Amino acid sequence: GIQVEQSPPDLILQEGANSTLRCNFSDSVNNLQWFHQNPWGQLINLFYIPSGTKQNGRLSATTVATERYSLLYISSSQTTDSGVYFCAVRGWRDDKIIFGKGTRLHILP
Amino acid sequence: SAVISQKPSRDICQRGTSLTIQCQVDSQVTMMFWYRQQPGQSLTLIATANQGSEATYESGFVIDKFPISRPNLTFSTLTVSNMSPEDSSIYLCSVQLRGSGTEAFFGQGTRLTVV
């Protein structure tokens, strides 16, 4: 099946800093999503981005499908951005959505 | 998107007992899945819930331990049977919605602790 690798595994930043999270995947996909899991365990949909670039406020994402990677950018970090960010993909061969191991982000005040 | 209601939101259970988790969606659903998230880990797919037929289980998960029902398009249950402390996890229901392509949406999860 498809392999999903996220980097870095952990990231500690001061409030106001910018960050880039990366997701590499091993095969072509028809779905790529970024999620934020808050401290209560809820998964928040950030982006549905199988290709191209999207922006939503301080967050943006780019997926280069031909090179099999996606980037999530967080600008002007706030403490509420802390949590785990997951990349998840779905390949063309079945309906399953596979998750990477996540990037744990700590924003210090 | 849609409202995905998952019950209970949390529970503490005795080992050897079973817990049934419910997932109800207020929109038309094309696909429904159950995931497990062990402490500090990522999400692992347990099974695809198929309407009116047996669920499709992933490697490492069996029907006797995780029976799943999906009697209609918008409702499913996952039972965690004969629980042990190793079953302590967050269990999440995920759906794909008609008109939303392959985008996945998640319930708020059930945080299960087995003592």
PDB file of C-alpha atoms in Angstrom:
ATOM      1  CA  GLY A   1       0.000   0.000   0.000  1.00  0.00           C
ATOM      2  CA  ILE A   2       0.871   3.669  -0.102  1.00  0.00           C
ATOM      3  CA  GLN A   3       3.486   4.893   2.342  1.00  0.00           C
ATOM      4  CA  VAL A   4       3.098   8.354   3.874  1.00  0.00           C
ATOM      5  CA  GLU A   5       6.020  10.068   5.580  1.00  0.00           C
ATOM      6  CA  GLN A   6       5.781  13.328   7.461  1.00  0.00           C
ATOM      7  CA  SER A   7       8.574  15.574   8.620  1.00  0.00           C
ATOM      8  CA  PRO A   8       9.662  16.824  10.990  1.00  0.00           C
ATOM      9  CA  PRO A   9       8.143  14.578  13.663  1.00  0.00           C
ATOM     10  CA  ASP A  10       8.337  17.348  16.256  1.00  0.00           C
ATOM     11  CA  LEU A  11       8.646  21.108  15.976  1.00  0.00           C
ATOM     12  CA  ILE A  12       8.939  23.723  18.721  1.00  0.00           C
ATOM     13  CA  LEU A  13       8.547  27.376  17.777  1.00  0.00           C
ATOM     14  CA  GLN A  14       8.019  30.729  19.387  1.00  0.00           C
ATOM     15  CA  GLU A  15       4.750  32.492  18.845  1.00  0.00           C
ATOM     16  CA  GLY A  16       4.904  34.553  15.667  1.00  0.00           C
ATOM     17  CA  ALA A  17       7.281  32.238  13.820  1.00  0.00           C
ATOM     18  CA  ASN A  18       6.563  30.583  10.476  1.00  0.00           C
ATOM     19  CA  SER A  19       6.749  26.854   9.814  1.00  0.00           C
ATOM     20  CA  THR A  20       6.696  24.380   6.961  1.00  0.00           C
ATOM     21  CA  LEU A  21       5.499  20.808   7.377  1.00  0.00           C
ATOM     22  CA  ARG A  22       6.182  18.218   4.712  1.00  0.00           C
ATOM     23  CA  CYS A  23       4.347  15.085   3.540  1.00  0.00           C
ATOM     24  CA  ASN A  24       5.899  12.608   1.089  1.00  0.00           C
ATOM     25  CA  PHE A  25       3.897   9.771  -0.411  1.00  0.00           C
ATOM     26  CA  SER A  26       4.996   6.732  -2.344  1.00  0.00           C
ATOM     27  CA  ASP A  27       2.395   6.484  -5.132  1.00  0.00           C
ATOM     28  CA  SER A  28      -0.002   8.643  -7.104  1.00  0.00           C
ATOM     29  CA  VAL A  29      -3.061   9.786  -5.149  1.00  0.00           C
ATOM     30  CA  ASN A  30      -6.537  11.070  -5.844  1.00  0.00           C
ATOM     31  CA  ASN A  31      -6.940  12.623  -2.423  1.00  0.00           C
ATOM     32  CA  LEU A  32      -4.614  14.377  -0.038  1.00  0.00           C
ATOM     33  CA  GLN A  33      -5.809  16.053   3.117  1.00  0.00           C
ATOM     34  CA  TRP A  34      -4.207  17.953   5.962  1.00  0.00           C
ATOM     35  CA  PHE A  35      -5.755  17.705   9.423  1.00  0.00           C
ATOM     36  CA  HIS A  36      -5.091  19.364  12.752  1.00  0.00           C
ATOM     37  CA  GLN A  37      -5.785  17.272  15.840  1.00  0.00           C
ATOM     38  CA  ASN A  38      -6.492  19.476  18.801  1.00  0.00           C
ATOM     39  CA  PRO A  39      -5.664  18.570  22.422  1.00  0.00           C
ATOM     40  CA  TRP A  40      -9.157  17.072  22.859  1.00  0.00           C
ATOM     41  CA  GLY A  41      -8.510  14.597  20.042  1.00  0.00           C
ATOM     42  CA  GLN A  42     -10.801  16.096  17.447  1.00  0.00           C
ATOM     43  CA  LEU A  43      -9.608  16.097  13.849  1.00  0.00           C
ATOM     44  CA  ILE A  44     -10.119  19.386  12.072  1.00  0.00           C
ATOM     45  CA  ASN A  45     -10.087  19.403   8.262  1.00  0.00           C
ATOM     46  CA  LEU A  46      -7.582  21.992   7.071  1.00  0.00           C
ATOM     47  CA  PHE A  47      -7.197  21.317   3.364  1.00  0.00           C
ATOM     48  CA  TYR A  48      -8.404  18.910   0.726  1.00  0.00           C
ATOM     49  CA  ILE A  49      -5.605  19.314  -1.793  1.00  0.00           C
ATOM     50  CA  PRO A  50      -4.752  16.444  -4.169  1.00  0.00           C
ATOM     51  CA  SER A  51      -2.892  18.999  -6.301  1.00  0.00           C
ATOM     52  CA  GLY A  52      -2.233  22.714  -6.530  1.00  0.00           C
ATOM     53  CA  THR A  53      -2.166  25.423  -3.889  1.00  0.00           C
ATOM     54  CA  LYS A  54      -4.779  26.639  -1.434  1.00  0.00           C
ATOM     55  CA  GLN A  55      -4.791  29.278   1.250  1.00  0.00           C
ATOM     56  CA  ASN A  56      -6.980  29.808   4.281  1.00  0.00           C
ATOM     57  CA  GLY A  57      -5.953  32.718   6.459  1.00  0.00           C
ATOM     58  CA  ARG A  58      -2.531  32.098   7.977  1.00  0.00           C
ATOM     59  CA  LEU A  59      -2.420  28.568   6.569  1.00  0.00           C
ATOM     60  CA  SER A  60      -1.624  27.485   3.058  1.00  0.00           C
ATOM     61  CA  ALA A  61      -0.835  24.199   1.380  1.00  0.00           C
ATOM     62  CA  THR A  62       0.787  23.076  -1.833  1.00  0.00           C
ATOM     63  CA  THR A  63       0.720  19.615  -3.357  1.00  0.00           C
ATOM     64  CA  VAL A  64       3.036  18.682  -6.208  1.00  0.00           C
ATOM     65  CA  ALA A  65       1.419  15.450  -7.301  1.00  0.00           C
ATOM     66  CA  THR A  66       4.004  14.612  -9.958  1.00  0.00           C
ATOM     67  CA  GLU A  67       6.771  14.729  -7.333  1.00  0.00           C
ATOM     68  CA  ARG A  68       4.645  13.082  -4.649  1.00  0.00           C
ATOM     69  CA  TYR A  69       4.844  15.610  -1.863  1.00  0.00           C
ATOM     70  CA  SER A  70       2.772  18.225  -0.109  1.00  0.00           C
ATOM     71  CA  LEU A  71       3.708  21.152   2.110  1.00  0.00           C
ATOM     72  CA  LEU A  72       1.685  22.869   4.809  1.00  0.00           C
ATOM     73  CA  TYR A  73       2.721  26.418   5.686  1.00  0.00           C
ATOM     74  CA  ILE A  74       1.752  28.105   8.931  1.00  0.00           C
ATOM     75  CA  SER A  75       2.579  31.784   9.198  1.00  0.00           C
ATOM     76  CA  SER A  76       2.634  33.972  12.315  1.00  0.00           C
ATOM     77  CA  SER A  77       2.081  30.976  14.595  1.00  0.00           C
ATOM     78  CA  GLN A  78      -0.235  31.277  17.579  1.00  0.00           C
ATOM     79  CA  THR A  79      -0.377  29.074  20.671  1.00  0.00           C
ATOM     80  CA  THR A  80      -3.711  27.733  19.443  1.00  0.00           C
ATOM     81  CA  ASP A  81      -1.867  26.229  16.459  1.00  0.00           C
ATOM     82  CA  SER A  82      -0.284  23.683  18.801  1.00  0.00           C
ATOM     83  CA  GLY A  83      -1.254  20.070  18.290  1.00  0.00           C
ATOM     84  CA  VAL A  84      -0.598  17.311  15.820  1.00  0.00           C
ATOM     85  CA  TYR A  85      -0.815  17.852  12.074  1.00  0.00           C
ATOM     86  CA  PHE A  86      -1.621  14.822   9.946  1.00  0.00           C
ATOM     87  CA  CYS A  87      -1.327  14.270   6.236  1.00  0.00           C
ATOM     88  CA  ALA A  88      -3.629  11.597   4.803  1.00  0.00           C
ATOM     89  CA  VAL A  89      -3.830  10.240   1.273  1.00  0.00           C
ATOM     90  CA  ARG A  90      -5.998   7.970  -0.823  1.00  0.00           C
ATOM     91  CA  GLY A  91      -4.607   6.084  -3.781  1.00  0.00           C
ATOM     92  CA  TRP A  92      -6.309   5.146  -7.000  1.00  0.00           C
ATOM     93  CA  ARG A  93      -6.504   1.412  -6.247  1.00  0.00           C
ATOM     94  CA  ASP A  94      -8.947   1.452  -3.332  1.00  0.00           C
ATOM     95  CA  ASP A  95     -11.047   3.658  -1.090  1.00  0.00           C
ATOM     96  CA  LYS A  96      -8.802   3.655   1.969  1.00  0.00           C
ATOM     97  CA  ILE A  97      -7.348   6.833   3.395  1.00  0.00           C
ATOM     98  CA  ILE A  98      -3.909   6.289   4.919  1.00  0.00           C
ATOM     99  CA  PHE A  99      -2.416   8.594   7.517  1.00  0.00           C
ATOM    100  CA  GLY A 100       1.152   9.661   8.087  1.00  0.00           C
ATOM    101  CA  LYS A 101       2.562   9.586  11.601  1.00  0.00           C
ATOM    102  CA  GLY A 102       2.025  13.298  12.069  1.00  0.00           C
ATOM    103  CA  THR A 103       4.042  16.355  13.064  1.00  0.00           C
ATOM    104  CA  ARG A 104       3.664  17.459  16.679  1.00  0.00           C
ATOM    105  CA  LEU A 105       3.822  21.250  16.811  1.00  0.00           C
ATOM    106  CA  HIS A 106       4.434  23.191  20.024  1.00  0.00           C
ATOM    107  CA  ILE A 107       4.022  26.962  19.894  1.00  0.00           C
ATOM    108  CA  LEU A 108       5.534  28.682  22.907  1.00  0.00           C
ATOM    109  CA  PRO A 109       4.106  31.995  24.144  1.00  0.00           C
TER     110      PRO A 109
ATOM    111  CA  SER B   1     -19.705  19.231   5.298  1.00  0.00           C
ATOM    112  CA  ALA B   2     -22.021  17.417   7.714  1.00  0.00           C
ATOM    113  CA  VAL B   3     -22.718  16.773  11.367  1.00  0.00           C
ATOM    114  CA  ILE B   4     -21.161  13.461  12.405  1.00  0.00           C
ATOM    115  CA  SER B   5     -22.353  12.449  15.852  1.00  0.00           C
ATOM    116  CA  GLN B   6     -20.348   9.839  17.678  1.00  0.00           C
ATOM    117  CA  LYS B   7     -21.449   8.359  21.006  1.00  0.00           C
ATOM    118  CA  PRO B   8     -20.200   7.993  23.650  1.00  0.00           C
ATOM    119  CA  SER B   9     -17.535  10.691  23.584  1.00  0.00           C
ATOM    120  CA  ARG B  10     -15.591   8.857  26.290  1.00  0.00           C
ATOM    121  CA  ASP B  11     -15.914   5.872  28.554  1.00  0.00           C
ATOM    122  CA  ILE B  12     -14.009   3.929  31.166  1.00  0.00           C
ATOM    123  CA  CYS B  13     -14.656   0.195  30.982  1.00  0.00           C
ATOM    124  CA  GLN B  14     -13.669  -2.911  32.884  1.00  0.00           C
ATOM    125  CA  ARG B  15     -11.505  -5.481  31.161  1.00  0.00           C
ATOM    126  CA  GLY B  16     -13.456  -8.363  29.690  1.00  0.00           C
ATOM    127  CA  THR B  17     -16.497  -6.245  28.870  1.00  0.00           C
ATOM    128  CA  SER B  18     -17.656  -4.848  25.508  1.00  0.00           C
ATOM    129  CA  LEU B  19     -18.491  -1.328  24.359  1.00  0.00           C
ATOM    130  CA  THR B  20     -20.557  -0.311  21.351  1.00  0.00           C
ATOM    131  CA  ILE B  21     -19.806   3.014  19.695  1.00  0.00           C
ATOM    132  CA  GLN B  22     -22.373   4.688  17.467  1.00  0.00           C
ATOM    133  CA  CYS B  23     -21.846   6.980  14.484  1.00  0.00           C
ATOM    134  CA  GLN B  24     -24.741   8.938  12.982  1.00  0.00           C
ATOM    135  CA  VAL B  25     -24.452  11.305  10.011  1.00  0.00           C
ATOM    136  CA  ASP B  26     -26.990  13.924   8.953  1.00  0.00           C
ATOM    137  CA  SER B  27     -26.071  13.911   5.230  1.00  0.00           C
ATOM    138  CA  GLN B  28     -25.879  11.410   2.415  1.00  0.00           C
ATOM    139  CA  VAL B  29     -22.900   9.133   2.900  1.00  0.00           C
ATOM    140  CA  THR B  30     -21.002   7.216   0.235  1.00  0.00           C
ATOM    141  CA  MET B  31     -18.315   5.551   2.356  1.00  0.00           C
ATOM    142  CA  MET B  32     -17.963   4.922   6.079  1.00  0.00           C
ATOM    143  CA  PHE B  33     -14.852   3.842   7.973  1.00  0.00           C
ATOM    144  CA  TRP B  34     -13.674   3.151  11.508  1.00  0.00           C
ATOM    145  CA  TYR B  35     -10.208   4.122  12.742  1.00  0.00           C
ATOM    146  CA  ARG B  36      -8.258   3.504  15.928  1.00  0.00           C
ATOM    147  CA  GLN B  37      -5.708   5.893  17.388  1.00  0.00           C
ATOM    148  CA  GLN B  38      -3.589   4.409  20.124  1.00  0.00           C
ATOM    149  CA  PRO B  39      -1.970   6.809  22.611  1.00  0.00           C
ATOM    150  CA  GLY B  40       0.644   8.996  20.945  1.00  0.00           C
ATOM    151  CA  GLN B  41       0.185   7.254  17.595  1.00  0.00           C
ATOM    152  CA  SER B  42      -1.361   7.998  14.233  1.00  0.00           C
ATOM    153  CA  LEU B  43      -4.707   6.765  12.965  1.00  0.00           C
ATOM    154  CA  THR B  44      -4.995   3.173  11.784  1.00  0.00           C
ATOM    155  CA  LEU B  45      -7.875   1.967   9.662  1.00  0.00           C
ATOM    156  CA  ILE B  46      -9.847  -0.838  11.312  1.00  0.00           C
ATOM    157  CA  ALA B  47     -12.416  -1.520   8.615  1.00  0.00           C
ATOM    158  CA  THR B  48     -14.726  -0.197   5.942  1.00  0.00           C
ATOM    159  CA  ALA B  49     -18.344  -0.383   7.070  1.00  0.00           C
ATOM    160  CA  ASN B  50     -20.490  -1.731   4.227  1.00  0.00           C
ATOM    161  CA  GLN B  51     -24.208  -1.106   4.181  1.00  0.00           C
ATOM    162  CA  GLY B  52     -26.192  -4.282   4.700  1.00  0.00           C
ATOM    163  CA  SER B  53     -23.209  -6.609   4.508  1.00  0.00           C
ATOM    164  CA  GLU B  54     -20.125  -7.622   6.439  1.00  0.00           C
ATOM    165  CA  ALA B  55     -17.465  -4.995   6.974  1.00  0.00           C
ATOM    166  CA  THR B  56     -14.128  -5.210   5.183  1.00  0.00           C
ATOM    167  CA  TYR B  57     -11.373  -5.532   7.784  1.00  0.00           C
ATOM    168  CA  GLU B  58      -7.767  -4.455   7.522  1.00  0.00           C
ATOM    169  CA  SER B  59      -4.887  -6.731   8.339  1.00  0.00           C
ATOM    170  CA  GLY B  60      -4.606  -7.223  12.073  1.00  0.00           C
ATOM    171  CA  PHE B  61      -8.296  -6.590  12.821  1.00  0.00           C
ATOM    172  CA  VAL B  62     -10.921  -9.344  13.041  1.00  0.00           C
ATOM    173  CA  ILE B  63     -14.678  -9.379  13.163  1.00  0.00           C
ATOM    174  CA  ASP B  64     -14.851 -11.278  16.457  1.00  0.00           C
ATOM    175  CA  LYS B  65     -12.954  -8.506  18.216  1.00  0.00           C
ATOM    176  CA  PHE B  66     -14.417  -5.508  16.333  1.00  0.00           C
ATOM    177  CA  PRO B  67     -17.883  -6.368  15.026  1.00  0.00           C
ATOM    178  CA  ILE B  68     -19.297  -3.592  12.852  1.00  0.00           C
ATOM    179  CA  SER B  69     -22.820  -3.006  11.659  1.00  0.00           C
ATOM    180  CA  ARG B  70     -24.159  -0.551   9.113  1.00  0.00           C
ATOM    181  CA  PRO B  71     -27.899  -1.083   8.773  1.00  0.00           C
ATOM    182  CA  ASN B  72     -28.407   2.010   6.619  1.00  0.00           C
ATOM    183  CA  LEU B  73     -26.417   4.629   4.740  1.00  0.00           C
ATOM    184  CA  THR B  74     -26.037   7.099   7.588  1.00  0.00           C
ATOM    185  CA  PHE B  75     -25.574   4.954  10.722  1.00  0.00           C
ATOM    186  CA  SER B  76     -22.920   2.513  11.888  1.00  0.00           C
ATOM    187  CA  THR B  77     -21.754   0.893  15.099  1.00  0.00           C
ATOM    188  CA  LEU B  78     -18.389  -0.455  16.166  1.00  0.00           C
ATOM    189  CA  THR B  79     -18.173  -2.839  19.117  1.00  0.00           C
ATOM    190  CA  VAL B  80     -14.918  -3.395  20.963  1.00  0.00           C
ATOM    191  CA  SER B  81     -15.296  -6.870  22.449  1.00  0.00           C
ATOM    192  CA  ASN B  82     -13.684  -8.582  25.419  1.00  0.00           C
ATOM    193  CA  MET B  83     -11.644  -5.499  26.151  1.00  0.00           C
ATOM    194  CA  SER B  84      -8.147  -5.386  27.581  1.00  0.00           C
ATOM    195  CA  PRO B  85      -6.036  -2.348  28.592  1.00  0.00           C
ATOM    196  CA  GLU B  86      -4.354  -2.545  25.152  1.00  0.00           C
ATOM    197  CA  ASP B  87      -7.676  -1.494  23.624  1.00  0.00           C
ATOM    198  CA  SER B  88      -7.438   1.904  25.321  1.00  0.00           C
ATOM    199  CA  SER B  89      -7.506   4.274  22.349  1.00  0.00           C
ATOM    200  CA  ILE B  90      -9.494   6.896  20.546  1.00  0.00           C
ATOM    201  CA  TYR B  91     -11.929   5.336  18.064  1.00  0.00           C
ATOM    202  CA  LEU B  92     -13.059   7.530  15.189  1.00  0.00           C
ATOM    203  CA  CYS B  93     -15.776   7.256  12.616  1.00  0.00           C
ATOM    204  CA  SER B  94     -14.984   8.705   9.187  1.00  0.00           C
ATOM    205  CA  VAL B  95     -17.250   9.327   6.210  1.00  0.00           C
ATOM    206  CA  GLN B  96     -17.140  10.454   2.631  1.00  0.00           C
ATOM    207  CA  LEU B  97     -20.172  12.443   1.572  1.00  0.00           C
ATOM    208  CA  ARG B  98     -22.168  12.514  -1.605  1.00  0.00           C
ATOM    209  CA  GLY B  99     -21.110  15.612  -3.505  1.00  0.00           C
ATOM    210  CA  SER B 100     -17.779  15.940  -1.668  1.00  0.00           C
ATOM    211  CA  GLY B 101     -15.786  13.473  -3.726  1.00  0.00           C
ATOM    212  CA  THR B 102     -13.166  11.586  -1.760  1.00  0.00           C
ATOM    213  CA  GLU B 103     -12.772  14.144   1.029  1.00  0.00           C
ATOM    214  CA  ALA B 104     -12.929  12.479   4.460  1.00  0.00           C
ATOM    215  CA  PHE B 105     -14.752  13.918   7.457  1.00  0.00           C
ATOM    216  CA  PHE B 106     -14.431  12.683  11.030  1.00  0.00           C
ATOM    217  CA  GLY B 107     -16.593  12.406  14.096  1.00  0.00           C
ATOM    218  CA  GLN B 108     -15.285  13.814  17.369  1.00  0.00           C
ATOM    219  CA  GLY B 109     -14.032  10.402  18.448  1.00  0.00           C
ATOM    220  CA  THR B 110     -14.626   8.099  21.403  1.00  0.00           C
ATOM    221  CA  ARG B 111     -11.894   8.093  24.024  1.00  0.00           C
ATOM    222  CA  LEU B 112     -11.881   4.624  25.580  1.00  0.00           C
ATOM    223  CA  THR B 113      -9.967   3.665  28.701  1.00  0.00           C
ATOM    224  CA  VAL B 114      -9.933   0.035  29.796  1.00  0.00           C
ATOM    225  CA  VAL B 115      -9.017  -0.666  33.419  1.00  0.00           C
TER     226      VAL B 115
END
